[in-house]
Amino acid sequence: MNILRHYIVLLFLVLAIQQTYSQSYRFKTSGFSVLEKNDKGKWGEWSNLDLVNLSVILDTERHRIVVYSQEIQLFNIIEYIEREENDTDIVYSFVCKDNSGIDCKISIITRKKQDYRKQLYINYENHIIVYNIFNV
């Protein structure tokens, strides 16, 4: 009976420790812009920045990123890429699949020399969406 009690306590400890490593990060957007490839496969120009107030959640427990736009954008995280840092940026990137099953890479970039401004980049093969974000 004592051994069973120890296993139950151990099980609860393992579950409690696992919960502490999973987190949810909440952001708000202030604007977005889009960059597209042209017919020749060359990148065009960034669109004008449109002001937009959306919620974004990075949920490491459920391994997903959600952008609460008019049509909810759900990205399932397939792979967490190691954090990168240089003189100008801190970058957290994720290999994802979107609602339609299309592969993309999402990066949260903190611009060190721009007053630590944050941006969320959603990189597809033929277009990139960038959101200016801030922590909530």
XYZ file of N, CA and C in Angstrom:
408
model
N 0.826 -1.199 0.000
C 0.000 0.000 0.000
C 0.863 1.251 0.000
N 1.966 1.216 0.751
C 2.883 2.352 0.789
C 3.496 2.629 -0.580
N 3.829 1.578 -1.319
C 4.436 1.738 -2.635
C 3.438 2.382 -3.593
N 2.190 1.972 -3.540
C 1.163 2.574 -4.392
C 1.021 4.059 -4.097
N 1.046 4.432 -2.845
C 0.947 5.833 -2.450
C 2.131 6.631 -3.005
N 3.332 6.050 -2.942
C 4.518 6.723 -3.478
C 4.402 6.931 -4.995
N 3.893 5.926 -5.705
C 3.717 6.073 -7.148
C 2.702 7.161 -7.490
N 1.639 7.243 -6.728
C 0.631 8.273 -6.967
C 1.227 9.660 -6.721
N 1.973 9.829 -5.653
C 2.621 11.110 -5.366
C 3.610 11.457 -6.472
N 4.378 10.479 -6.897
C 5.344 10.691 -7.970
C 4.636 11.097 -9.275
N 3.520 10.455 -9.581
C 2.761 10.791 -10.775
C 2.286 12.249 -10.720
N 1.750 12.688 -9.589
C 1.294 14.073 -9.460
C 2.452 15.059 -9.559
N 3.601 14.709 -9.012
C 4.766 15.588 -9.124
C 5.213 15.740 -10.577
N 5.231 14.645 -11.306
C 5.628 14.690 -12.714
C 4.653 15.549 -13.504
N 3.361 15.379 -13.266
C 2.369 16.191 -13.965
C 2.497 17.659 -13.604
N 2.759 17.974 -12.348
C 2.902 19.372 -11.917
C 4.131 20.012 -12.550
N 5.225 19.286 -12.620
C 6.446 19.807 -13.231
C 6.234 20.036 -14.724
N 5.549 19.103 -15.390
C 5.287 19.248 -16.821
C 4.452 20.488 -17.083
N 3.486 20.795 -16.244
C 2.641 21.976 -16.417
C 3.453 23.261 -16.351
N 4.498 23.311 -15.539
C 5.261 24.543 -15.390
C 6.077 24.876 -16.633
N 6.374 23.882 -17.469
C 7.159 24.136 -18.666
C 6.310 24.597 -19.850
N 5.012 24.348 -19.809
C 4.120 24.778 -20.876
C 3.561 26.143 -20.532
N 3.631 27.046 -21.497
C 3.165 28.397 -21.249
C 2.369 28.905 -22.431
N 1.616 29.939 -22.141
C 0.862 30.627 -23.170
C 1.298 32.086 -23.162
N 1.658 32.597 -24.344
C 2.116 33.973 -24.477
C 1.056 34.736 -25.273
N 0.659 35.897 -24.764
C -0.402 36.683 -25.392
C 0.160 37.988 -25.941
N -0.269 38.296 -27.167
C 0.160 39.512 -27.845
C -1.054 40.206 -28.435
N -0.890 41.476 -28.739
C -1.848 42.252 -29.521
C -1.100 42.775 -30.736
N -1.822 42.938 -31.840
C -1.210 43.509 -33.034
C -1.564 44.985 -33.112
N -0.708 45.740 -33.782
C -1.006 47.147 -34.016
C -1.063 47.454 -35.517
N -0.558 46.552 -36.341
C -0.575 46.753 -37.777
C -0.031 45.537 -38.504
N -0.308 45.464 -39.805
C 0.244 44.369 -40.607
C 0.543 44.829 -42.018
N 1.412 44.076 -42.675
C 1.799 44.338 -44.053
C 2.053 43.001 -44.737
N 1.980 42.990 -46.064
C 2.147 41.756 -46.828
C 3.182 41.989 -47.932
N 3.992 40.977 -48.168
C 4.977 40.970 -49.254
C 4.696 39.744 -50.105
N 4.611 39.934 -51.443
C 4.293 38.820 -52.325
C 5.323 38.693 -53.434
N 5.463 37.466 -53.919
C 6.301 37.245 -55.098
C 5.481 37.569 -56.343
N 6.166 38.114 -57.367
C 5.474 38.402 -58.618
C 5.475 37.160 -59.507
N 4.972 37.309 -60.732
C 4.872 36.177 -61.666
C 6.221 35.567 -62.003
N 7.281 36.359 -61.898
C 8.632 35.870 -62.210
C 9.326 35.269 -60.989
N 8.638 35.221 -59.844
C 9.226 34.646 -58.650
C 10.085 35.593 -57.842
N 10.040 36.874 -58.184
C 10.812 37.893 -57.450
C 9.913 38.547 -56.409
N 10.517 38.896 -55.279
C 9.758 39.572 -54.230
C 9.431 40.991 -54.681
N 8.186 41.411 -54.439
C 7.742 42.759 -54.784
C 8.044 43.722 -53.649
N 7.131 44.615 -53.397
C 7.253 45.621 -52.337
C 6.280 45.290 -51.214
N 6.644 45.685 -50.011
C 5.730 45.532 -48.884
C 4.498 46.405 -49.113
N 3.324 45.895 -48.773
C 2.104 46.702 -48.851
C 2.162 47.783 -47.774
N 1.309 48.786 -47.908
C 1.211 49.806 -46.865
C 0.783 49.150 -45.561
N 1.289 49.673 -44.458
C 0.945 49.150 -43.145
C -0.510 49.470 -42.839
N -1.307 48.438 -42.609
C -2.708 48.627 -42.214
C -2.800 48.480 -40.710
N -3.503 49.392 -40.070
C -3.699 49.309 -38.630
C -4.719 48.222 -38.328
N -4.399 47.395 -37.367
C -5.289 46.297 -37.006
C -5.034 45.924 -35.550
N -6.103 45.670 -34.819
C -6.011 45.314 -33.403
C -6.539 43.890 -33.238
N -5.618 42.923 -33.260
C -5.976 41.509 -33.144
C -5.256 40.889 -31.964
N -5.784 39.776 -31.481
C -5.106 38.990 -30.451
C -4.317 37.873 -31.111
N -3.130 37.598 -30.561
C -2.290 36.493 -31.019
C -1.878 35.715 -29.781
N -1.989 34.383 -29.854
C -1.587 33.544 -28.724
C -0.603 32.492 -29.211
N 0.532 32.415 -28.535
C 1.497 31.337 -28.718
C 1.269 30.392 -27.551
N 0.750 29.208 -27.832
C 0.391 28.239 -26.800
C 1.335 27.043 -26.909
N 2.348 27.004 -26.040
C 3.341 25.927 -26.121
C 2.820 24.611 -25.559
N 1.741 24.659 -24.789
C 1.152 23.415 -24.281
C 0.420 22.670 -25.403
N -0.306 23.427 -26.208
C -1.051 22.829 -27.325
C -0.255 22.860 -28.625
N 0.945 23.417 -28.579
C 1.845 23.493 -29.740
C 1.157 24.181 -30.912
N 0.694 25.418 -30.663
C 0.034 26.143 -31.729
C 0.142 27.652 -31.534
N -0.036 28.349 -32.633
C -0.093 29.807 -32.648
C -1.429 30.161 -33.284
N -2.167 31.064 -32.648
C -3.476 31.461 -33.163
C -3.489 32.981 -33.351
N -3.887 33.414 -34.551
C -4.098 34.835 -34.841
C -5.613 35.007 -34.980
N -6.180 35.788 -34.083
C -7.626 35.969 -34.060
C -8.040 37.108 -34.988
N -7.885 36.862 -36.288
C -8.338 37.808 -37.306
C -9.790 37.451 -37.646
N -10.381 38.151 -38.621
C -11.774 37.882 -38.986
C -11.950 36.398 -39.300
N -11.006 35.839 -40.043
C -10.946 34.389 -40.236
C -9.783 33.903 -39.375
N -10.082 33.105 -38.359
C -9.054 32.684 -37.401
C -7.952 31.915 -38.122
N -6.712 32.331 -37.867
C -5.537 31.675 -38.444
C -4.927 30.780 -37.361
N -4.997 29.480 -37.585
C -4.467 28.500 -36.626
C -3.246 27.835 -37.244
N -2.142 27.878 -36.517
C -0.890 27.279 -36.979
C -0.454 26.227 -35.963
N -0.377 24.983 -36.394
C 0.125 23.914 -35.537
C 1.642 23.885 -35.632
N 2.293 23.937 -34.471
C 3.759 23.946 -34.441
C 4.271 22.525 -34.623
N 5.057 22.335 -35.664
C 5.657 21.033 -35.978
C 7.038 20.921 -35.349
N 7.768 22.047 -35.343
C 9.147 22.047 -34.829
C 9.478 23.404 -34.220
N 10.119 23.368 -33.068
C 10.621 24.582 -32.433
C 12.071 24.751 -32.869
N 12.390 25.883 -33.453
C 13.743 26.146 -33.929
C 14.504 26.874 -32.825
N 15.765 26.528 -32.682
C 16.589 27.130 -31.629
C 16.622 28.655 -31.758
N 16.565 29.312 -30.627
C 16.591 30.783 -30.563
C 17.867 31.307 -31.205
N 17.721 32.386 -31.985
C 18.874 33.038 -32.606
C 18.975 34.456 -32.068
N 20.202 34.917 -31.904
C 20.401 36.298 -31.454
C 21.648 36.856 -32.105
N 21.531 38.130 -32.532
C 22.688 38.841 -33.058
C 22.652 40.267 -32.508
N 23.443 41.162 -33.080
C 23.510 42.532 -32.559
C 22.194 43.292 -32.676
N 21.369 42.913 -33.644
C 20.152 43.689 -33.899
C 18.854 42.984 -33.520
N 18.844 41.637 -33.510
C 17.579 40.905 -33.343
C 17.689 39.722 -32.395
N 16.548 39.392 -31.793
C 16.344 38.133 -31.081
C 15.209 37.442 -31.816
N 15.445 36.187 -32.268
C 14.468 35.513 -33.124
C 14.088 34.146 -32.544
N 12.774 33.966 -32.381
C 12.197 32.667 -32.024
C 11.397 32.212 -33.234
N 11.725 31.032 -33.784
C 11.056 30.559 -34.994
C 10.438 29.184 -34.785
N 9.418 28.913 -35.607
C 8.647 27.673 -35.518
C 8.294 27.225 -36.929
N 8.456 25.932 -37.184
C 7.966 25.347 -38.421
C 6.526 24.934 -38.137
N 5.600 25.382 -38.996
C 4.173 25.188 -38.717
C 3.419 24.674 -39.937
N 2.190 24.230 -39.677
C 1.193 23.951 -40.712
C -0.014 24.810 -40.379
N -0.562 25.478 -41.396
C -1.715 26.340 -41.146
C -3.023 25.549 -41.204
N -4.164 26.257 -41.117
C -5.497 25.628 -41.132
C -5.681 24.703 -42.328
N -5.083 25.055 -43.455
C -5.247 24.297 -44.695
C -4.191 23.213 -44.867
N -3.302 23.060 -43.891
C -2.243 22.054 -43.990
C -1.035 22.515 -44.776
N -0.945 23.807 -45.053
C 0.179 24.356 -45.824
C 1.329 24.684 -44.879
N 2.542 24.300 -45.270
C 3.736 24.557 -44.471
C 4.079 26.042 -44.470
N 4.554 26.515 -43.320
C 5.042 27.879 -43.212
C 6.023 27.944 -42.038
N 6.734 29.044 -41.984
C 7.652 29.293 -40.877
C 7.207 30.586 -40.211
N 7.031 30.517 -38.903
C 6.629 31.703 -38.154
C 7.784 32.116 -37.263
N 8.069 33.417 -37.266
C 9.144 33.954 -36.438
C 8.622 35.128 -35.626
N 9.003 35.148 -34.356
C 8.759 36.308 -33.508
C 10.113 36.970 -33.339
N 10.224 38.188 -33.864
C 11.506 38.896 -33.894
C 11.422 40.128 -33.003
N 12.380 40.244 -32.100
C 12.508 41.446 -31.276
C 13.649 42.270 -31.843
N 13.328 43.502 -32.224
C 14.311 44.411 -32.835
C 15.015 45.200 -31.727
N 16.229 44.785 -31.394
C 16.969 45.397 -30.278
C 17.249 46.879 -30.486
N 17.556 47.251 -31.717
C 17.931 48.647 -31.984
C 16.729 49.509 -32.360
N 15.540 48.958 -32.192
C 14.314 49.709 -32.458
C 13.445 49.711 -31.200
N 14.081 49.986 -30.078
C 13.386 50.060 -28.791
C 12.691 48.739 -28.439
N 13.307 47.616 -28.851
C 12.819 46.269 -28.578
C 11.413 46.026 -29.122
N 11.149 46.597 -30.285
C 9.875 46.389 -30.983
C 9.783 44.932 -31.416
N 8.568 44.342 -31.328
C 8.358 42.947 -31.705
C 7.550 42.863 -32.993
N 7.904 41.852 -33.800
C 7.163 41.579 -35.024
C 6.948 40.077 -35.169
N 5.808 39.738 -35.736
C 5.464 38.350 -36.019
C 5.464 38.173 -37.532
N 6.360 37.323 -38.040
C 6.453 37.048 -39.475
C 5.874 35.672 -39.755
N 4.949 35.614 -40.719
C 4.393 34.346 -41.194
C 4.900 34.180 -42.618
N 5.854 33.271 -42.796
C 6.566 33.103 -44.070
C 6.043 31.891 -44.838
N 5.439 32.154 -45.978
C 5.038 31.112 -46.917
C 6.000 31.145 -48.099
N 5.854 30.188 -48.976
C 6.744 30.116 -50.145
C 6.594 31.340 -51.041
N 5.358 31.836 -51.222
C 5.144 32.915 -52.181
C 4.658 34.233 -51.563
N 4.517 34.273 -50.243
C 4.159 35.540 -49.600
C 4.537 35.513 -48.115
N 4.668 36.717 -47.558
C 5.018 36.886 -46.145
C 4.037 37.887 -45.543
N 3.526 37.567 -44.383
C 2.671 38.488 -43.631
C 3.449 38.898 -42.390
N 3.490 40.187 -42.111
C 4.159 40.655 -40.891
C 3.145 41.432 -40.059
N 3.127 41.134 -38.769
C 2.308 41.871 -37.813
C 3.252 42.562 -36.821
N 3.022 43.821 -36.546
C 3.677 44.470 -35.408
C 2.910 44.037 -34.162
N 3.620 43.531 -33.169
C 2.951 42.998 -31.980
C 3.557 43.578 -30.712
N 2.807 43.471 -29.636
C 3.314 43.834 -28.312
C 2.687 42.896 -27.289
N 3.409 42.686 -26.183
C 2.946 41.785 -25.123
C 1.727 42.368 -24.412
N 0.848 41.476 -23.979
C -0.301 41.922 -23.168
C -0.210 41.333 -21.789
